[in-house]
Amino acid sequence: MMCCAYCGTAEVDNIKLKTCTACKSVRYCSVKCQKDHRPQHKWACKKQAAELHDEILFKQPKSSHEGDCPICCLPLSLDKTKSTMMSCCSKIICNGCAYSNDVRLCQESLEPTCPFCRHLDPESEEEEEENIMKRVELNDPVAMLQMGLRRRRSGDHGGAFQYVKKAASLGDAGAHYQLAMIYHEGKGVEKDAKKEVYHLEQAVIGGHPRARYNLGVKEEENGRMDRAMKHWVIAAALGHDGSLDALKDSYEVGLVRKEDFAAALRAHQAAVEATKSPQREAAEKARKE
């Protein structure tokens, strides 16, 4: 039976205990008990909360934040040039599926349409932006992030911040990463190192390998190489080249064991191989011709 950590009151039908929101390890029957118990609980609470945070932070994601192509269901490459976001439906389509769709449309003499939703392709940048704004109005975080990046490129840093912030609030890992970069650069907002790290961590939890690499660099700068290595190993297993290079450099100076580097290399290769397919290779060959 669960009891209040301060007064010992047991949880019964008419008494519901509330869990400490930080450490999740103790419960209280009232706010007063929680406040009275705080002096003797705070150190254990901080330690437990930090352990819980690290457990979440260093968990190996099943895939990167990019996810899978919704058509072929294969993992999307971390290389942004190998996929395209469709303005009509906000789906990110791999080049292989986009190329196959283009071939089909050409063979059947059809008008160009989205490979996923079959919406007609926009005829201008203005129409493309109108499509994205329609998705923004539907609270689509992918569209919000895309609009934020467009505002950023145009020099509207204040507008970019608002779009990216909204996308991050909806849980988009890519938006959390971009928000971290905004706080790092201080464009549109004041520089804030704490918020930068917070949003990097949120991006990392969402499977963003570049954000994890950046966190690893920060840990290295702070002299916490064990944590840096953990970040880079996880990011390398998602196919991130920069993290693998960081592990290689660490291995060459004796900071990483040979077997650990070999395992990271195999995991990286497996992640990269998983993004390949005959259709994607055909699209890459056609692009180079």
PDB file of C-alpha atoms in Angstrom:
ATOM      1  CA  MET A   1       0.000   0.000   0.000  1.00  0.00           C
ATOM      2  CA  MET A   2       1.302   3.462  -0.911  1.00  0.00           C
ATOM      3  CA  CYS A   3       1.706   5.989   1.899  1.00  0.00           C
ATOM      4  CA  CYS A   4       2.452   9.702   2.157  1.00  0.00           C
ATOM      5  CA  ALA A   5       6.252  10.112   2.407  1.00  0.00           C
ATOM      6  CA  TYR A   6       5.885  12.707   5.176  1.00  0.00           C
ATOM      7  CA  CYS A   7       2.946  11.853   7.441  1.00  0.00           C
ATOM      8  CA  GLY A   8       2.422   8.186   6.505  1.00  0.00           C
ATOM      9  CA  THR A   9      -1.241   8.537   5.510  1.00  0.00           C
ATOM     10  CA  ALA A  10      -2.231   5.518   3.417  1.00  0.00           C
ATOM     11  CA  GLU A  11      -3.879   5.847   0.036  1.00  0.00           C
ATOM     12  CA  VAL A  12      -7.533   4.792   0.328  1.00  0.00           C
ATOM     13  CA  ASP A  13     -10.710   5.477  -1.625  1.00  0.00           C
ATOM     14  CA  ASN A  14     -11.174   9.013  -0.274  1.00  0.00           C
ATOM     15  CA  ILE A  15      -7.465   9.908  -0.138  1.00  0.00           C
ATOM     16  CA  LYS A  16      -5.486  10.070  -3.376  1.00  0.00           C
ATOM     17  CA  LEU A  17      -1.736  10.521  -3.176  1.00  0.00           C
ATOM     18  CA  LYS A  18       0.103  12.715  -5.658  1.00  0.00           C
ATOM     19  CA  THR A  19       3.513  11.688  -7.015  1.00  0.00           C
ATOM     20  CA  CYS A  20       6.512  14.014  -6.783  1.00  0.00           C
ATOM     21  CA  THR A  21       6.728  15.401 -10.312  1.00  0.00           C
ATOM     22  CA  ALA A  22      10.533  15.564 -10.287  1.00  0.00           C
ATOM     23  CA  CYS A  23      11.733  12.162  -9.061  1.00  0.00           C
ATOM     24  CA  LYS A  24       8.519  10.103  -9.419  1.00  0.00           C
ATOM     25  CA  SER A  25       9.643   8.027  -6.410  1.00  0.00           C
ATOM     26  CA  VAL A  26       7.553   9.338  -3.496  1.00  0.00           C
ATOM     27  CA  ARG A  27       3.948  10.404  -2.946  1.00  0.00           C
ATOM     28  CA  TYR A  28       2.156  12.950  -0.764  1.00  0.00           C
ATOM     29  CA  CYS A  29      -1.350  13.341   0.555  1.00  0.00           C
ATOM     30  CA  SER A  30      -1.258  17.155   0.416  1.00  0.00           C
ATOM     31  CA  VAL A  31       0.744  20.133  -0.779  1.00  0.00           C
ATOM     32  CA  LYS A  32       1.561  20.929   2.864  1.00  0.00           C
ATOM     33  CA  CYS A  33       3.162  17.511   3.401  1.00  0.00           C
ATOM     34  CA  GLN A  34       5.165  17.924   0.226  1.00  0.00           C
ATOM     35  CA  LYS A  35       6.476  21.347   1.325  1.00  0.00           C
ATOM     36  CA  ASP A  36       7.256  20.143   4.850  1.00  0.00           C
ATOM     37  CA  HIS A  37       9.134  17.124   3.508  1.00  0.00           C
ATOM     38  CA  ARG A  38      11.112  19.145   0.960  1.00  0.00           C
ATOM     39  CA  PRO A  39      14.196  19.922   3.150  1.00  0.00           C
ATOM     40  CA  GLN A  40      14.957  16.257   3.804  1.00  0.00           C
ATOM     41  CA  HIS A  41      13.876  15.016   0.367  1.00  0.00           C
ATOM     42  CA  LYS A  42      15.407  17.557  -2.040  1.00  0.00           C
ATOM     43  CA  TRP A  43      18.868  15.983  -2.383  1.00  0.00           C
ATOM     44  CA  ALA A  44      17.545  12.485  -2.982  1.00  0.00           C
ATOM     45  CA  CYS A  45      14.940  13.999  -5.292  1.00  0.00           C
ATOM     46  CA  LYS A  46      17.566  15.763  -7.410  1.00  0.00           C
ATOM     47  CA  LYS A  47      19.671  12.606  -7.651  1.00  0.00           C
ATOM     48  CA  GLN A  48      16.717  10.440  -8.654  1.00  0.00           C
ATOM     49  CA  ALA A  49      15.440  13.029 -11.127  1.00  0.00           C
ATOM     50  CA  ALA A  50      18.884  13.230 -12.764  1.00  0.00           C
ATOM     51  CA  GLU A  51      19.025   9.438 -13.064  1.00  0.00           C
ATOM     52  CA  LEU A  52      15.569   9.317 -14.633  1.00  0.00           C
ATOM     53  CA  HIS A  53      16.522  12.109 -17.036  1.00  0.00           C
ATOM     54  CA  ASP A  54      19.682  10.294 -18.131  1.00  0.00           C
ATOM     55  CA  GLU A  55      17.756   7.057 -18.582  1.00  0.00           C
ATOM     56  CA  ILE A  56      15.505   8.812 -21.084  1.00  0.00           C
ATOM     57  CA  LEU A  57      18.302  10.874 -22.637  1.00  0.00           C
ATOM     58  CA  PHE A  58      20.624   7.937 -23.355  1.00  0.00           C
ATOM     59  CA  LYS A  59      17.998   5.508 -24.600  1.00  0.00           C
ATOM     60  CA  GLN A  60      18.796   4.274 -28.125  1.00  0.00           C
ATOM     61  CA  PRO A  61      15.947   5.384 -30.438  1.00  0.00           C
ATOM     62  CA  LYS A  62      14.480   2.790 -32.795  1.00  0.00           C
ATOM     63  CA  SER A  63      14.953   5.227 -35.683  1.00  0.00           C
ATOM     64  CA  SER A  64      15.993   8.788 -36.381  1.00  0.00           C
ATOM     65  CA  HIS A  65      13.568  11.703 -36.187  1.00  0.00           C
ATOM     66  CA  GLU A  66      13.238  11.500 -39.975  1.00  0.00           C
ATOM     67  CA  GLY A  67      11.270   8.270 -39.704  1.00  0.00           C
ATOM     68  CA  ASP A  68      10.292   6.232 -42.766  1.00  0.00           C
ATOM     69  CA  CYS A  69       9.167   7.209 -46.239  1.00  0.00           C
ATOM     70  CA  PRO A  70       5.354   6.833 -46.119  1.00  0.00           C
ATOM     71  CA  ILE A  71       5.314   5.105 -49.521  1.00  0.00           C
ATOM     72  CA  CYS A  72       8.129   2.522 -49.506  1.00  0.00           C
ATOM     73  CA  CYS A  73       8.282   2.387 -45.664  1.00  0.00           C
ATOM     74  CA  LEU A  74      12.103   2.366 -45.674  1.00  0.00           C
ATOM     75  CA  PRO A  75      14.055   4.643 -43.305  1.00  0.00           C
ATOM     76  CA  LEU A  76      14.708   8.106 -44.706  1.00  0.00           C
ATOM     77  CA  SER A  77      18.320   9.155 -45.161  1.00  0.00           C
ATOM     78  CA  LEU A  78      19.759  11.820 -42.879  1.00  0.00           C
ATOM     79  CA  ASP A  79      20.959  13.507 -46.083  1.00  0.00           C
ATOM     80  CA  LYS A  80      18.255  16.118 -46.752  1.00  0.00           C
ATOM     81  CA  THR A  81      19.045  16.105 -50.489  1.00  0.00           C
ATOM     82  CA  LYS A  82      17.722  12.535 -50.688  1.00  0.00           C
ATOM     83  CA  SER A  83      14.128  13.373 -49.762  1.00  0.00           C
ATOM     84  CA  THR A  84      11.527  16.066 -50.373  1.00  0.00           C
ATOM     85  CA  MET A  85       8.759  17.536 -48.243  1.00  0.00           C
ATOM     86  CA  MET A  86       5.522  17.782 -50.211  1.00  0.00           C
ATOM     87  CA  SER A  87       3.857  21.145 -49.601  1.00  0.00           C
ATOM     88  CA  CYS A  88       0.366  19.732 -50.140  1.00  0.00           C
ATOM     89  CA  CYS A  89       0.393  17.071 -47.404  1.00  0.00           C
ATOM     90  CA  SER A  90       3.666  17.710 -45.499  1.00  0.00           C
ATOM     91  CA  LYS A  91       4.788  14.146 -46.164  1.00  0.00           C
ATOM     92  CA  ILE A  92       8.534  13.643 -46.594  1.00  0.00           C
ATOM     93  CA  ILE A  93       9.071  11.406 -49.625  1.00  0.00           C
ATOM     94  CA  CYS A  94      12.335   9.679 -50.494  1.00  0.00           C
ATOM     95  CA  ASN A  95      13.879  10.436 -53.869  1.00  0.00           C
ATOM     96  CA  GLY A  96      13.315   6.830 -54.948  1.00  0.00           C
ATOM     97  CA  CYS A  97       9.543   7.064 -54.615  1.00  0.00           C
ATOM     98  CA  ALA A  98       9.484  10.577 -56.082  1.00  0.00           C
ATOM     99  CA  TYR A  99      11.513   9.391 -59.086  1.00  0.00           C
ATOM    100  CA  SER A 100       9.298   6.320 -59.606  1.00  0.00           C
ATOM    101  CA  ASN A 101       6.275   8.595 -59.554  1.00  0.00           C
ATOM    102  CA  ASP A 102       7.866  10.930 -62.106  1.00  0.00           C
ATOM    103  CA  VAL A 103       8.585   7.990 -64.418  1.00  0.00           C
ATOM    104  CA  ARG A 104       4.983   6.796 -64.143  1.00  0.00           C
ATOM    105  CA  LEU A 105       3.583  10.253 -64.870  1.00  0.00           C
ATOM    106  CA  CYS A 106       5.851  10.613 -67.889  1.00  0.00           C
ATOM    107  CA  GLN A 107       4.950   7.180 -69.283  1.00  0.00           C
ATOM    108  CA  GLU A 108       1.222   7.815 -68.896  1.00  0.00           C
ATOM    109  CA  SER A 109       1.399  11.479 -69.964  1.00  0.00           C
ATOM    110  CA  LEU A 110      -0.211  12.654 -66.725  1.00  0.00           C
ATOM    111  CA  GLU A 111       0.012  15.989 -64.969  1.00  0.00           C
ATOM    112  CA  PRO A 112       2.639  16.144 -62.197  1.00  0.00           C
ATOM    113  CA  THR A 113       1.143  15.212 -58.838  1.00  0.00           C
ATOM    114  CA  CYS A 114       2.265  14.437 -55.309  1.00  0.00           C
ATOM    115  CA  PRO A 115       3.468  10.797 -55.017  1.00  0.00           C
ATOM    116  CA  PHE A 116       1.521  10.421 -51.779  1.00  0.00           C
ATOM    117  CA  CYS A 117      -1.756  12.338 -51.888  1.00  0.00           C
ATOM    118  CA  ARG A 118      -1.979  12.866 -55.701  1.00  0.00           C
ATOM    119  CA  HIS A 119      -2.524  16.599 -55.291  1.00  0.00           C
ATOM    120  CA  LEU A 120      -1.392  18.605 -58.327  1.00  0.00           C
ATOM    121  CA  ASP A 121       2.115  20.020 -57.970  1.00  0.00           C
ATOM    122  CA  PRO A 122       2.259  23.775 -57.274  1.00  0.00           C
ATOM    123  CA  GLU A 123       3.036  25.858 -60.351  1.00  0.00           C
ATOM    124  CA  SER A 124       4.924  28.582 -58.478  1.00  0.00           C
ATOM    125  CA  GLU A 125       6.699  29.305 -55.201  1.00  0.00           C
ATOM    126  CA  GLU A 126       3.722  31.427 -54.157  1.00  0.00           C
ATOM    127  CA  GLU A 127       1.341  28.501 -54.639  1.00  0.00           C
ATOM    128  CA  GLU A 128       3.735  26.201 -52.785  1.00  0.00           C
ATOM    129  CA  GLU A 129       3.785  28.600 -49.829  1.00  0.00           C
ATOM    130  CA  GLU A 130      -0.013  28.805 -49.891  1.00  0.00           C
ATOM    131  CA  ASN A 131      -0.136  24.998 -49.620  1.00  0.00           C
ATOM    132  CA  ILE A 132       2.238  25.068 -46.653  1.00  0.00           C
ATOM    133  CA  MET A 133       0.190  27.776 -44.938  1.00  0.00           C
ATOM    134  CA  LYS A 134      -2.927  25.625 -45.294  1.00  0.00           C
ATOM    135  CA  ARG A 135      -1.087  22.890 -43.427  1.00  0.00           C
ATOM    136  CA  VAL A 136       0.095  25.413 -40.815  1.00  0.00           C
ATOM    137  CA  GLU A 137      -3.522  26.395 -40.177  1.00  0.00           C
ATOM    138  CA  LEU A 138      -4.200  22.716 -39.434  1.00  0.00           C
ATOM    139  CA  ASN A 139      -1.485  22.774 -36.733  1.00  0.00           C
ATOM    140  CA  ASP A 140       0.887  20.628 -38.783  1.00  0.00           C
ATOM    141  CA  PRO A 141       4.320  20.862 -37.069  1.00  0.00           C
ATOM    142  CA  VAL A 142       6.213  19.791 -40.210  1.00  0.00           C
ATOM    143  CA  ALA A 143       4.654  22.654 -42.178  1.00  0.00           C
ATOM    144  CA  MET A 144       5.311  25.076 -39.309  1.00  0.00           C
ATOM    145  CA  LEU A 145       8.969  24.120 -39.236  1.00  0.00           C
ATOM    146  CA  GLN A 146       9.220  24.490 -42.997  1.00  0.00           C
ATOM    147  CA  MET A 147       7.639  27.935 -42.825  1.00  0.00           C
ATOM    148  CA  GLY A 148       9.982  28.894 -40.006  1.00  0.00           C
ATOM    149  CA  LEU A 149      13.006  27.868 -42.085  1.00  0.00           C
ATOM    150  CA  ARG A 150      11.696  29.917 -45.007  1.00  0.00           C
ATOM    151  CA  ARG A 151      11.278  32.969 -42.786  1.00  0.00           C
ATOM    152  CA  ARG A 152      14.779  32.451 -41.448  1.00  0.00           C
ATOM    153  CA  ARG A 153      16.284  32.314 -44.940  1.00  0.00           C
ATOM    154  CA  SER A 154      14.480  35.505 -45.879  1.00  0.00           C
ATOM    155  CA  GLY A 155      15.917  37.317 -42.841  1.00  0.00           C
ATOM    156  CA  ASP A 156      12.679  37.406 -40.828  1.00  0.00           C
ATOM    157  CA  HIS A 157      14.194  35.930 -37.659  1.00  0.00           C
ATOM    158  CA  GLY A 158      11.332  37.020 -35.427  1.00  0.00           C
ATOM    159  CA  GLY A 159       8.786  35.282 -37.648  1.00  0.00           C
ATOM    160  CA  ALA A 160      11.028  32.217 -37.916  1.00  0.00           C
ATOM    161  CA  PHE A 161      11.230  31.960 -34.132  1.00  0.00           C
ATOM    162  CA  GLN A 162       7.442  32.018 -33.747  1.00  0.00           C
ATOM    163  CA  TYR A 163       6.857  29.269 -36.308  1.00  0.00           C
ATOM    164  CA  VAL A 164       9.666  27.057 -35.011  1.00  0.00           C
ATOM    165  CA  LYS A 165       8.609  27.568 -31.390  1.00  0.00           C
ATOM    166  CA  LYS A 166       5.057  26.492 -32.209  1.00  0.00           C
ATOM    167  CA  ALA A 167       6.289  23.406 -34.088  1.00  0.00           C
ATOM    168  CA  ALA A 168       8.502  22.479 -31.122  1.00  0.00           C
ATOM    169  CA  SER A 169       5.570  22.844 -28.730  1.00  0.00           C
ATOM    170  CA  LEU A 170       3.797  20.205 -30.837  1.00  0.00           C
ATOM    171  CA  GLY A 171       6.681  17.797 -30.283  1.00  0.00           C
ATOM    172  CA  ASP A 172       8.612  18.055 -33.550  1.00  0.00           C
ATOM    173  CA  ALA A 173      12.237  16.968 -32.920  1.00  0.00           C
ATOM    174  CA  GLY A 174      13.539  18.905 -35.915  1.00  0.00           C
ATOM    175  CA  ALA A 175      11.882  22.054 -34.585  1.00  0.00           C
ATOM    176  CA  HIS A 176      13.490  21.550 -31.162  1.00  0.00           C
ATOM    177  CA  TYR A 177      16.880  21.324 -32.890  1.00  0.00           C
ATOM    178  CA  GLN A 178      16.275  24.488 -34.918  1.00  0.00           C
ATOM    179  CA  LEU A 179      15.057  26.277 -31.792  1.00  0.00           C
ATOM    180  CA  ALA A 180      18.285  25.291 -30.050  1.00  0.00           C
ATOM    181  CA  MET A 181      20.241  26.795 -32.952  1.00  0.00           C
ATOM    182  CA  ILE A 182      18.201  30.008 -32.711  1.00  0.00           C
ATOM    183  CA  TYR A 183      19.022  30.340 -28.999  1.00  0.00           C
ATOM    184  CA  HIS A 184      22.670  29.564 -29.795  1.00  0.00           C
ATOM    185  CA  GLU A 185      22.923  32.227 -32.509  1.00  0.00           C
ATOM    186  CA  GLY A 186      20.711  34.798 -30.803  1.00  0.00           C
ATOM    187  CA  LYS A 187      18.905  35.818 -33.983  1.00  0.00           C
ATOM    188  CA  GLY A 188      15.345  36.911 -33.253  1.00  0.00           C
ATOM    189  CA  VAL A 189      15.833  36.172 -29.542  1.00  0.00           C
ATOM    190  CA  GLU A 190      18.490  36.708 -26.894  1.00  0.00           C
ATOM    191  CA  LYS A 191      21.187  34.052 -26.662  1.00  0.00           C
ATOM    192  CA  ASP A 192      20.322  31.526 -23.970  1.00  0.00           C
ATOM    193  CA  ALA A 193      22.675  28.598 -23.318  1.00  0.00           C
ATOM    194  CA  LYS A 194      20.258  26.845 -20.940  1.00  0.00           C
ATOM    195  CA  LYS A 195      17.393  26.926 -23.428  1.00  0.00           C
ATOM    196  CA  GLU A 196      19.760  25.807 -26.165  1.00  0.00           C
ATOM    197  CA  VAL A 197      20.705  22.704 -24.167  1.00  0.00           C
ATOM    198  CA  TYR A 198      17.074  22.060 -23.171  1.00  0.00           C
ATOM    199  CA  HIS A 199      15.905  22.024 -26.787  1.00  0.00           C
ATOM    200  CA  LEU A 200      18.900  19.954 -27.884  1.00  0.00           C
ATOM    201  CA  GLU A 201      17.913  17.375 -25.265  1.00  0.00           C
ATOM    202  CA  GLN A 202      14.292  17.389 -26.431  1.00  0.00           C
ATOM    203  CA  ALA A 203      15.483  16.890 -30.017  1.00  0.00           C
ATOM    204  CA  VAL A 204      17.764  14.060 -28.868  1.00  0.00           C
ATOM    205  CA  ILE A 205      14.895  12.302 -27.094  1.00  0.00           C
ATOM    206  CA  GLY A 206      12.969  12.589 -30.365  1.00  0.00           C
ATOM    207  CA  GLY A 207      15.768  10.806 -32.257  1.00  0.00           C
ATOM    208  CA  HIS A 208      17.656  13.760 -33.788  1.00  0.00           C
ATOM    209  CA  PRO A 209      21.265  12.559 -34.402  1.00  0.00           C
ATOM    210  CA  ARG A 210      22.747  15.980 -35.218  1.00  0.00           C
ATOM    211  CA  ALA A 211      21.392  17.346 -31.938  1.00  0.00           C
ATOM    212  CA  ARG A 212      22.916  14.367 -30.127  1.00  0.00           C
ATOM    213  CA  TYR A 213      26.262  15.017 -31.803  1.00  0.00           C
ATOM    214  CA  ASN A 214      26.113  18.645 -30.625  1.00  0.00           C
ATOM    215  CA  LEU A 215      25.342  17.534 -27.069  1.00  0.00           C
ATOM    216  CA  GLY A 216      28.314  15.205 -27.260  1.00  0.00           C
ATOM    217  CA  VAL A 217      30.535  18.118 -28.270  1.00  0.00           C
ATOM    218  CA  LYS A 218      29.259  20.161 -25.323  1.00  0.00           C
ATOM    219  CA  GLU A 219      29.963  17.274 -22.951  1.00  0.00           C
ATOM    220  CA  GLU A 220      33.472  16.993 -24.418  1.00  0.00           C
ATOM    221  CA  GLU A 221      34.043  20.713 -23.856  1.00  0.00           C
ATOM    222  CA  ASN A 222      32.950  20.244 -20.229  1.00  0.00           C
ATOM    223  CA  GLY A 223      35.407  17.382 -19.766  1.00  0.00           C
ATOM    224  CA  ARG A 224      32.736  14.679 -19.474  1.00  0.00           C
ATOM    225  CA  MET A 225      34.059  12.358 -22.156  1.00  0.00           C
ATOM    226  CA  ASP A 226      32.074   9.339 -20.941  1.00  0.00           C
ATOM    227  CA  ARG A 227      28.816  11.156 -21.658  1.00  0.00           C
ATOM    228  CA  ALA A 228      30.143  12.502 -24.951  1.00  0.00           C
ATOM    229  CA  MET A 229      31.001   8.966 -26.088  1.00  0.00           C
ATOM    230  CA  LYS A 230      27.533   7.711 -25.180  1.00  0.00           C
ATOM    231  CA  HIS A 231      25.943  10.427 -27.324  1.00  0.00           C
ATOM    232  CA  TRP A 232      28.211   9.743 -30.285  1.00  0.00           C
ATOM    233  CA  VAL A 233      27.715   5.975 -30.127  1.00  0.00           C
ATOM    234  CA  ILE A 234      23.935   6.397 -30.187  1.00  0.00           C
ATOM    235  CA  ALA A 235      24.052   8.967 -33.013  1.00  0.00           C
ATOM    236  CA  ALA A 236      26.456   6.821 -35.057  1.00  0.00           C
ATOM    237  CA  ALA A 237      24.007   3.917 -34.756  1.00  0.00           C
ATOM    238  CA  LEU A 238      21.421   6.181 -36.423  1.00  0.00           C
ATOM    239  CA  GLY A 239      23.762   6.744 -39.366  1.00  0.00           C
ATOM    240  CA  HIS A 240      25.290  10.093 -38.374  1.00  0.00           C
ATOM    241  CA  ASP A 241      28.683  10.522 -40.047  1.00  0.00           C
ATOM    242  CA  GLY A 242      29.953  13.289 -37.765  1.00  0.00           C
ATOM    243  CA  SER A 243      29.468  11.168 -34.658  1.00  0.00           C
ATOM    244  CA  LEU A 244      31.305   8.250 -36.239  1.00  0.00           C
ATOM    245  CA  ASP A 245      34.189  10.594 -37.118  1.00  0.00           C
ATOM    246  CA  ALA A 246      34.257  11.846 -33.508  1.00  0.00           C
ATOM    247  CA  LEU A 247      34.479   8.243 -32.267  1.00  0.00           C
ATOM    248  CA  LYS A 248      37.219   7.525 -34.785  1.00  0.00           C
ATOM    249  CA  ASP A 249      39.243  10.501 -33.543  1.00  0.00           C
ATOM    250  CA  SER A 250      38.712   9.356 -29.952  1.00  0.00           C
ATOM    251  CA  TYR A 251      39.773   5.814 -30.852  1.00  0.00           C
ATOM    252  CA  GLU A 252      42.979   7.065 -32.466  1.00  0.00           C
ATOM    253  CA  VAL A 253      44.014   8.829 -29.252  1.00  0.00           C
ATOM    254  CA  GLY A 254      43.082   5.875 -27.069  1.00  0.00           C
ATOM    255  CA  LEU A 255      39.822   7.138 -25.574  1.00  0.00           C
ATOM    256  CA  VAL A 256      37.678   4.446 -27.194  1.00  0.00           C
ATOM    257  CA  ARG A 257      38.362   0.702 -27.149  1.00  0.00           C
ATOM    258  CA  LYS A 258      38.847  -1.081 -30.467  1.00  0.00           C
ATOM    259  CA  GLU A 259      35.836  -3.367 -29.944  1.00  0.00           C
ATOM    260  CA  ASP A 260      33.577  -0.422 -29.033  1.00  0.00           C
ATOM    261  CA  PHE A 261      34.603   1.515 -32.143  1.00  0.00           C
ATOM    262  CA  ALA A 262      34.120  -1.601 -34.288  1.00  0.00           C
ATOM    263  CA  ALA A 263      30.605  -2.067 -32.866  1.00  0.00           C
ATOM    264  CA  ALA A 264      29.757   1.580 -33.566  1.00  0.00           C
ATOM    265  CA  LEU A 265      31.082   1.237 -37.115  1.00  0.00           C
ATOM    266  CA  ARG A 266      28.928  -1.830 -37.767  1.00  0.00           C
ATOM    267  CA  ALA A 267      25.838  -0.122 -36.360  1.00  0.00           C
ATOM    268  CA  HIS A 268      26.494   2.953 -38.521  1.00  0.00           C
ATOM    269  CA  GLN A 269      26.903   0.851 -41.659  1.00  0.00           C
ATOM    270  CA  ALA A 270      23.696  -1.054 -40.904  1.00  0.00           C
ATOM    271  CA  ALA A 271      21.774   2.212 -40.475  1.00  0.00           C
ATOM    272  CA  VAL A 272      23.099   3.574 -43.788  1.00  0.00           C
ATOM    273  CA  GLU A 273      22.390   0.310 -45.638  1.00  0.00           C
ATOM    274  CA  ALA A 274      18.809   0.323 -44.341  1.00  0.00           C
ATOM    275  CA  THR A 275      18.161   3.565 -46.249  1.00  0.00           C
ATOM    276  CA  LYS A 276      19.163   2.061 -49.615  1.00  0.00           C
ATOM    277  CA  SER A 277      16.922   0.517 -52.253  1.00  0.00           C
ATOM    278  CA  PRO A 278      17.023  -0.099 -56.048  1.00  0.00           C
ATOM    279  CA  GLN A 279      14.546   2.759 -56.566  1.00  0.00           C
ATOM    280  CA  ARG A 280      16.665   5.182 -54.540  1.00  0.00           C
ATOM    281  CA  GLU A 281      19.809   4.131 -56.401  1.00  0.00           C
ATOM    282  CA  ALA A 282      18.024   4.666 -59.728  1.00  0.00           C
ATOM    283  CA  ALA A 283      16.954   8.125 -58.598  1.00  0.00           C
ATOM    284  CA  GLU A 284      20.515   8.995 -57.590  1.00  0.00           C
ATOM    285  CA  LYS A 285      21.839   7.773 -60.936  1.00  0.00           C
ATOM    286  CA  ALA A 286      19.227   9.809 -62.834  1.00  0.00           C
ATOM    287  CA  ARG A 287      20.081  12.906 -60.803  1.00  0.00           C
ATOM    288  CA  LYS A 288      23.758  12.645 -61.727  1.00  0.00           C
ATOM    289  CA  GLU A 289      23.104  12.134 -65.431  1.00  0.00           C
TER     290      GLU A 289
END
